[in-house]
Amino acid sequence: MKFRKVSLFVLLASACLNVSAQNNVSSKKNNLSPQKMEWFEDAKLGIFIHWGIYSVDGIAESWSFFNNYINHDNYIKQLDGFTAKDYKPKEWAKLIKEAGAKYTVITTKHHDGISLWNTKADKAITTLNDAAAKQDVITPFVKAIQEEGLHTGLYYSLPDWSHPYYDIFTRSRKRYQLASEPNRWGQYVKYYQKQLAELSEQYKPELIWFDGDWEHSAEEWKAKETLSLLRKYNPNIIINSRLNNHGDYETPEQGIPVTRPDSKFWELCYTMNDSWGYQPFDKKYKSSNMIIRTLVDCISMGGNLLLDIGPKADGSIPIEQLNILKQLGRWTNKHAAAIYGTRAGIPFTNYNGKSALSKDGKTLYLYLYEQKPALLLRGLLNPSIRSISVVGEKESKVNATVLDHGNIQLDLTNIAFDQDVTVLALSFEEEVRCTSPEDMVVNLQSVMENKDTGRALNEIASTLHAGKNIFDNSGLTLDGMEMTMQKRKTTNPAVWTWMKNHAEALYETGKGLPDGHYEGLSALSKDRQTLYLFVEGTPTGPVALKGIKNGIARIRLVGEGSMINHEIFNKLYWSSIPGIIYIQTPKERLDKNMTVIAVLLDAPLELYREQVGAIENNL
């Protein structure tokens, strides 16, 4: 491919698709005021807090008695152990702010019906009157976060499985049939609406996070009346999607979306381990690197991350959660410019990684999950680049080379990489523009003669990913032995050796994964049972796969045979949604030019690309 070196003022073609305009869908479509949602869309990171009496014994919040894992009487006895004796709301608020969050959502009442504030609603169970703590724990927390300048969000469960006016008690037992006792149900509606009025008046929340709406219809909940009630106190109140389609934004739960949700506004609610509330035996914590990359994943698709913590019954926060928040804060503080106020990035076809745009569309942020010498941008049609920088690293220098068809290669040999995710900022004179890049026109001979080994291997991976195998009928063999491909004097020996060692991933392989499942390039074996992942450079954390329905038989490094380990997170045993596969990549075994990981599946590849919704059935 022909190319020429230029300065940072890069001249490209004009007339193109305006990506930022495409991403910023009109709010009129959602009947939302742009001003109302702006702080939420800008925030990117919030902290969710699940705190209640379930933290005493470390059992599942509310669901443990609903599913008859423990009876209701024994569940309620935890009130006697909920002391909150080490509860320090000001320290909580400071910790949340230092983690980089812009808002927080705390459980005021979960499905178990225990209210954490001094509610006056009829027959309510409260931490002030009924728990060992003998205090309203919501008031000091809201005061503390508002003093820190954080936006206030309150979680509220529509169901109340402990309340005598509510019809449902456990999975196997109901108190009454709603149709036969409508007046009793009407008393419950008054109860929960009174509580919402109290919360609105006392705390002036900017966001209400509903849960449990699946147990009744919008008409039964009187959702319209509830929304009017909340707007009476705050006309700009933001509501999540769990008020029977009366909300302002989507709330996918646990599973990171493979593709961007349909709604312009969305938020992933996500645990650090497998539990919402504190459970002492749940030690399956994600690493801070995984959490940071989850945040980046959300940012790149224009969404927010609502990251959960589960304090203990005494009010202290588990050390594992503290450490994650501190490491998260290190990264968010360093990369603030590439987080807050950003919008969804450019398509994967233009950059084989995660990206975001500034609010004005003139700065493109590229997130790197690995340390590598170069990266390629394709199909950019902007008139000029003003500057390229490494966010948080003033001394790092990035050089650009313009190739044909509006492609740009960035030289990363002189930059300081972040230990988790490195971010490049490309500043343009106008809004970032791009279009579907032209098909990469390469042939086997040109690739073999390319003296830029990294560029040559990227071309190989790109063509395979797109479903164009330049090795068909070339003389390549499955094991790289007895090949009949012609090796000339002009052949790059490093490319030749790499092709021979990685022949398995090149021989008769087809199109790779659709966008969203893997942050890099891939290919699939002819029988569709082995997935090949191309890994450039040195990953700063495990390689991640999303939305793979299959079981994993084994994972190994192509060309040298090492079996490597993997872990699956967020695979809930009662849910059909696949977990996230994290593959450990031993640095001492990585190929210096490009590593290939072979993922052997238990059957031909099946993908999950559906939307991730709320948890409605927590067995």
Coordinates of N, CA and C in Angstrom, one line a residue, residues 277-425:
G277 N -25.5 -7.2 47.5 CA -25.2 -6.9 48.9 C -24.0 -7.6 49.4
Y278 N -23.5 -7.3 50.6 CA -22.3 -7.9 51.2 C -22.5 -9.4 51.4
Q279 N -21.7 -10.2 50.8 CA -21.6 -11.7 51.1 C -20.2 -12.1 51.3
P280 N -19.9 -12.5 52.6 CA -18.4 -12.7 52.9 C -17.8 -13.9 52.2
F281 N -18.6 -14.8 51.6 CA -17.9 -15.9 51.0 C -17.8 -15.7 49.5
D282 N -18.3 -14.6 49.0 CA -18.2 -14.3 47.6 C -16.9 -13.6 47.3
K283 N -15.9 -14.3 47.0 CA -14.6 -13.7 46.7 C -14.2 -13.6 45.3
K284 N -15.2 -13.8 44.4 CA -14.9 -13.8 43.0 C -15.0 -12.3 42.5
Y285 N -14.0 -11.6 42.9 CA -13.9 -10.2 42.5 C -13.3 -10.0 41.2
K286 N -13.8 -9.1 40.4 CA -13.1 -8.8 39.2 C -11.9 -7.9 39.5
S287 N -10.9 -7.9 38.7 CA -9.7 -7.0 38.9 C -10.1 -5.6 38.6
S288 N -9.3 -4.7 39.1 CA -9.6 -3.3 38.8 C -9.4 -3.0 37.3
N289 N -8.5 -3.8 36.7 CA -8.3 -3.7 35.2 C -9.6 -4.0 34.5
M290 N -10.3 -5.1 34.9 CA -11.5 -5.5 34.3 C -12.6 -4.4 34.5
I291 N -12.7 -3.8 35.7 CA -13.7 -2.8 36.0 C -13.4 -1.6 35.1
I292 N -12.1 -1.2 35.0 CA -11.8 0.0 34.2 C -12.2 -0.2 32.7
R293 N -11.9 -1.4 32.2 CA -12.3 -1.7 30.9 C -13.8 -1.8 30.7
T294 N -14.5 -2.2 31.7 CA -16.0 -2.2 31.6 C -16.5 -0.8 31.5
L295 N -15.9 0.1 32.3 CA -16.2 1.5 32.2 C -15.9 2.0 30.7
V296 N -14.8 1.7 30.2 CA -14.4 2.1 28.8 C -15.4 1.6 27.8
D297 N -15.8 0.3 28.0 CA -16.8 -0.3 27.1 C -18.1 0.5 27.1
C298 N -18.6 0.9 28.3 CA -19.8 1.7 28.4 C -19.6 3.0 27.7
I299 N -18.5 3.7 28.0 CA -18.2 5.0 27.4 C -18.2 4.9 25.9
S300 N -17.6 3.9 25.4 CA -17.5 3.8 23.9 C -18.8 3.6 23.2
M301 N -19.8 3.1 24.0 CA -21.2 2.9 23.4 C -22.1 4.0 23.9
G302 N -21.6 5.1 24.5 CA -22.4 6.2 24.9 C -23.2 6.0 26.2
G303 N -22.8 5.1 27.0 CA -23.5 4.8 28.2 C -22.8 5.1 29.5
N304 N -23.4 4.8 30.6 CA -22.8 5.0 31.9 C -22.6 3.6 32.6
L305 N -21.7 3.6 33.5 CA -21.5 2.4 34.4 C -21.9 2.8 35.8
L306 N -22.8 2.0 36.4 CA -23.3 2.2 37.8 C -22.7 1.0 38.5
L307 N -21.5 1.2 39.2 CA -20.8 0.1 39.8 C -21.2 0.0 41.2
D308 N -21.5 -1.3 41.6 CA -22.1 -1.5 42.9 C -21.0 -1.8 44.0
I309 N -21.3 -1.3 45.2 CA -20.6 -1.8 46.4 C -21.7 -2.3 47.4
G310 N -21.2 -3.2 48.3 CA -22.1 -3.8 49.3 C -21.5 -3.7 50.7
P311 N -21.8 -2.6 51.4 CA -21.2 -2.4 52.8 C -21.6 -3.5 53.7
K312 N -20.8 -3.7 54.8 CA -21.2 -4.7 55.8 C -22.2 -4.1 56.7
A313 N -22.8 -5.0 57.6 CA -23.8 -4.5 58.5 C -23.4 -3.4 59.5
D314 N -22.1 -3.4 59.7 CA -21.6 -2.3 60.6 C -21.3 -1.0 59.9
G315 N -21.5 -1.0 58.6 CA -21.3 0.2 57.8 C -19.9 0.4 57.2
S316 N -19.0 -0.6 57.5 CA -17.7 -0.6 56.8 C -17.8 -1.2 55.4
I317 N -16.9 -0.8 54.6 CA -16.8 -1.3 53.2 C -15.7 -2.3 53.1
P318 N -16.0 -3.5 52.5 CA -15.0 -4.6 52.4 C -13.7 -4.1 51.7
I319 N -12.6 -4.6 52.2 CA -11.3 -4.1 51.7 C -11.1 -4.3 50.2
E320 N -11.7 -5.4 49.7 CA -11.6 -5.7 48.2 C -12.2 -4.6 47.4
Q321 N -13.4 -4.1 47.9 CA -14.1 -3.1 47.2 C -13.4 -1.7 47.4
L322 N -12.8 -1.5 48.5 CA -12.1 -0.3 48.7 C -10.9 -0.2 47.7
N323 N -10.2 -1.3 47.6 CA -9.0 -1.3 46.7 C -9.4 -1.1 45.2
I324 N -10.5 -1.7 44.8 CA -11.0 -1.5 43.4 C -11.4 0.0 43.2
L325 N -12.1 0.6 44.2 CA -12.4 2.0 44.0 C -11.2 2.9 43.9
K326 N -10.2 2.6 44.7 CA -9.0 3.4 44.7 C -8.3 3.3 43.4
Q327 N -8.2 2.0 42.8 CA -7.5 1.9 41.5 C -8.3 2.5 40.4
L328 N -9.6 2.4 40.5 CA -10.5 3.1 39.6 C -10.3 4.6 39.6
G329 N -10.2 5.1 40.8 CA -9.9 6.5 41.0 C -8.6 7.0 40.4
R330 N -7.6 6.1 40.5 CA -6.3 6.4 39.8 C -6.5 6.7 38.3
W331 N -7.2 5.8 37.7 CA -7.4 5.9 36.3 C -8.3 7.0 35.9
T332 N -9.4 7.2 36.6 CA -10.4 8.2 36.2 C -9.8 9.6 36.4
N333 N -9.0 9.8 37.5 CA -8.4 11.1 37.7 C -7.4 11.4 36.6
K334 N -6.6 10.4 36.1 CA -5.6 10.7 35.1 C -6.3 10.9 33.7
H335 N -7.4 10.3 33.5 CA -8.0 10.3 32.1 C -9.4 11.0 32.1
A336 N -9.6 12.0 33.0 CA -10.9 12.7 33.1 C -11.3 13.3 31.8
A337 N -10.4 13.8 31.0 CA -10.8 14.4 29.7 C -11.4 13.5 28.8
A338 N -11.1 12.2 28.9 CA -11.5 11.1 28.0 C -12.7 10.4 28.6
I339 N -13.3 10.9 29.7 CA -14.4 10.2 30.3 C -15.6 11.0 30.3
Y340 N -15.6 12.1 31.1 CA -16.8 12.9 31.4 C -17.2 13.8 30.2
G341 N -18.5 13.8 29.9 CA -18.9 14.6 28.7 C -18.7 14.0 27.4
T342 N -18.2 12.8 27.3 CA -17.9 12.1 26.0 C -19.2 11.5 25.5
R343 N -19.1 11.2 24.2 CA -20.2 10.6 23.5 C -19.7 9.3 22.8
A344 N -20.6 8.5 22.3 CA -20.2 7.2 21.7 C -19.2 7.4 20.6
G345 N -18.3 6.5 20.4 CA -17.2 6.6 19.5 C -17.5 6.2 18.1
I346 N -16.4 6.0 17.3 CA -16.6 5.7 15.9 C -16.7 4.2 15.7
P347 N -17.2 3.7 14.6 CA -17.4 2.3 14.4 C -16.1 1.4 14.5
F348 N -16.3 0.2 14.8 CA -15.2 -0.8 14.9 C -14.4 -0.9 13.6
T349 N -15.2 -0.7 12.5 CA -14.5 -0.8 11.2 C -13.5 0.3 10.9
N350 N -13.7 1.4 11.6 CA -12.8 2.5 11.5 C -11.6 2.4 12.5
Y351 N -11.8 1.8 13.6 CA -10.8 1.6 14.6 C -11.1 0.3 15.3
N352 N -10.2 -0.6 15.2 CA -10.4 -1.9 15.8 C -10.1 -1.9 17.3
G353 N -10.9 -1.1 18.0 CA -10.8 -1.0 19.5 C -11.9 -0.1 20.0
K354 N -11.8 0.3 21.2 CA -12.8 1.2 21.8 C -12.5 2.7 21.6
S355 N -13.5 3.5 21.4 CA -13.2 4.9 21.1 C -14.4 5.7 21.7
A356 N -14.2 7.0 21.8 CA -15.3 8.0 22.2 C -15.0 9.3 21.5
L357 N -16.0 10.1 21.5 CA -15.9 11.5 20.9 C -16.2 12.5 22.0
S358 N -15.5 13.7 21.9 CA -15.9 14.8 22.8 C -17.3 15.3 22.5
K359 N -17.8 16.0 23.4 CA -19.2 16.5 23.2 C -19.3 17.4 22.0
D360 N -18.3 18.1 21.6 CA -18.4 18.9 20.4 C -18.0 18.2 19.2
G361 N -17.6 16.9 19.3 CA -17.3 16.0 18.2 C -15.9 16.3 17.6
K362 N -15.1 17.2 18.2 CA -13.8 17.5 17.5 C -12.6 16.8 18.1
T363 N -12.8 16.0 19.1 CA -11.7 15.2 19.7 C -12.1 13.8 19.7
L364 N -11.3 12.9 19.2 CA -11.5 11.5 19.1 C -10.6 10.9 20.1
Y365 N -11.2 10.1 21.1 CA -10.4 9.4 22.1 C -10.3 7.9 21.7
L366 N -9.1 7.4 21.7 CA -8.8 6.0 21.4 C -8.3 5.3 22.6
Y367 N -8.9 4.2 23.0 CA -8.6 3.5 24.2 C -7.8 2.2 23.8
L368 N -6.6 2.0 24.4 CA -5.7 0.9 24.1 C -5.7 0.0 25.3
Y369 N -6.0 -1.3 25.0 CA -6.0 -2.3 26.0 C -4.6 -3.1 26.0
E370 N -3.7 -2.6 25.2 CA -2.4 -3.3 25.1 C -1.3 -2.3 24.8
Q371 N -0.1 -2.7 25.0 CA 1.1 -1.9 24.6 C 1.5 -2.4 23.3
K372 N 1.5 -1.6 22.3 CA 1.9 -2.0 20.9 C 2.6 -0.8 20.2
P373 N 3.4 -1.1 19.2 CA 4.1 -0.1 18.5 C 3.4 0.8 17.6
A374 N 2.2 0.4 17.1 CA 1.4 1.2 16.2 C 0.0 0.8 16.2
L375 N -0.9 1.7 15.7 CA -2.3 1.4 15.4 C -2.8 2.1 14.2
L376 N -3.8 1.5 13.6 CA -4.4 2.0 12.3 C -5.8 2.6 12.5
L377 N -6.0 3.7 11.9 CA -7.3 4.3 11.8 C -7.7 4.3 10.3
R378 N -9.0 3.9 10.0 CA -9.4 3.8 8.6 C -10.6 4.6 8.3
G379 N -10.6 5.2 7.1 CA -11.8 5.9 6.7 C -12.1 7.2 7.3
L380 N -11.1 7.8 7.9 CA -11.4 9.2 8.5 C -11.3 10.2 7.3
L381 N -12.2 11.1 7.3 CA -12.4 12.1 6.2 C -12.3 13.5 6.7
N382 N -11.6 13.8 7.7 CA -11.5 15.1 8.2 C -10.4 16.0 7.5
P383 N -10.6 17.3 7.5 CA -9.7 18.1 6.8 C -8.3 18.2 7.5
S384 N -8.3 18.1 8.8 CA -6.9 18.2 9.5 C -7.0 17.8 10.9
I385 N -5.8 17.3 11.4 CA -5.7 17.0 12.8 C -4.8 18.1 13.4
R386 N -5.3 18.7 14.4 CA -4.6 19.8 15.1 C -3.5 19.2 16.0
S387 N -3.8 18.1 16.7 CA -2.8 17.6 17.6 C -3.1 16.2 18.0
I388 N -2.1 15.4 18.4 CA -2.3 14.1 18.9 C -1.5 14.0 20.2
S389 N -2.2 13.5 21.3 CA -1.5 13.5 22.6 C -1.9 12.2 23.3
V390 N -1.2 11.8 24.3 CA -1.5 10.7 25.2 C -2.1 11.3 26.4
V391 N -3.3 11.0 26.7 CA -4.0 11.7 27.9 C -3.3 11.3 29.2
G392 N -3.0 12.3 29.9 CA -2.3 12.1 31.2 C -0.8 11.9 31.1
E393 N -0.3 12.0 29.9 CA 1.2 11.8 29.7 C 1.7 12.9 28.8
K394 N 2.1 14.1 29.3 CA 2.4 15.2 28.5 C 3.7 15.0 27.7
E395 N 4.6 14.2 28.2 CA 5.9 14.0 27.5 C 5.8 13.0 26.3
S396 N 4.8 12.3 26.2 CA 4.7 11.3 25.2 C 4.4 11.9 23.8
K397 N 5.0 11.4 22.8 CA 4.9 11.9 21.5 C 4.3 10.9 20.5
V398 N 3.4 11.2 19.7 CA 2.8 10.3 18.7 C 3.0 10.9 17.3
N399 N 3.5 10.1 16.4 CA 3.7 10.6 15.0 C 2.7 9.9 14.2
A400 N 2.2 10.6 13.1 CA 1.2 10.1 12.2 C 1.7 9.9 10.8
T401 N 1.3 8.9 10.2 CA 1.5 8.6 8.8 C 0.2 8.4 8.0
V402 N 0.0 9.2 7.0 CA -1.2 9.0 6.2 C -1.0 8.0 5.1
L403 N -1.8 7.0 5.0 CA -1.8 6.0 4.0 C -2.9 6.4 3.0
D404 N -3.1 5.6 2.0 CA -4.1 5.9 1.0 C -5.5 5.6 1.6
H405 N -6.6 6.0 0.9 CA -8.0 5.8 1.2 C -8.3 6.4 2.6
G406 N -7.6 7.5 3.0 CA -8.0 8.2 4.2 C -7.6 7.4 5.5
N407 N -6.6 6.5 5.4 CA -6.2 5.7 6.5 C -5.0 6.4 7.2
I408 N -4.9 6.3 8.5 CA -3.8 6.9 9.2 C -3.2 5.8 10.1
Q409 N -1.9 5.8 10.1 CA -1.1 4.9 11.1 C -0.4 5.8 12.1
L410 N -0.6 5.4 13.4 CA 0.0 6.2 14.5 C 1.2 5.4 15.0
D411 N 2.3 6.1 15.2 CA 3.5 5.5 15.7 C 3.5 5.6 17.3
L412 N 3.5 4.5 18.0 CA 3.4 4.5 19.4 C 4.7 4.1 20.1
T413 N 5.8 4.2 19.4 CA 7.0 3.7 20.0 C 7.6 4.6 21.0
N414 N 7.1 5.9 21.1 CA 7.7 6.8 22.0 C 6.7 7.3 23.0
I415 N 5.8 6.5 23.5 CA 4.8 6.9 24.5 C 4.9 6.1 25.7
A416 N 4.4 6.6 26.8 CA 4.3 5.9 28.1 C 2.9 5.3 28.2
F417 N 2.9 4.0 28.2 CA 1.6 3.3 28.3 C 1.1 3.3 29.7
D418 N -0.2 3.4 29.9 CA -0.9 3.2 31.2 C -0.9 1.8 31.6
Q419 N -0.9 1.5 32.9 CA -0.9 0.1 33.4 C -2.2 -0.6 33.1
D420 N -3.2 0.1 32.8 CA -4.5 -0.5 32.6 C -5.0 -0.2 31.2
V421 N -5.4 1.0 30.9 CA -5.9 1.4 29.6 C -5.2 2.8 29.2
T422 N -4.5 2.8 28.1 CA -3.9 4.0 27.6 C -4.9 4.7 26.7
V423 N -4.9 6.1 26.7 CA -5.9 6.8 25.9 C -5.1 7.8 25.0
L424 N -5.4 7.8 23.7 CA -4.9 8.8 22.8 C -6.0 9.8 22.5
A425 N -5.6 11.1 22.4 CA -6.6 12.1 22.0 C -6.2 12.7 20.7

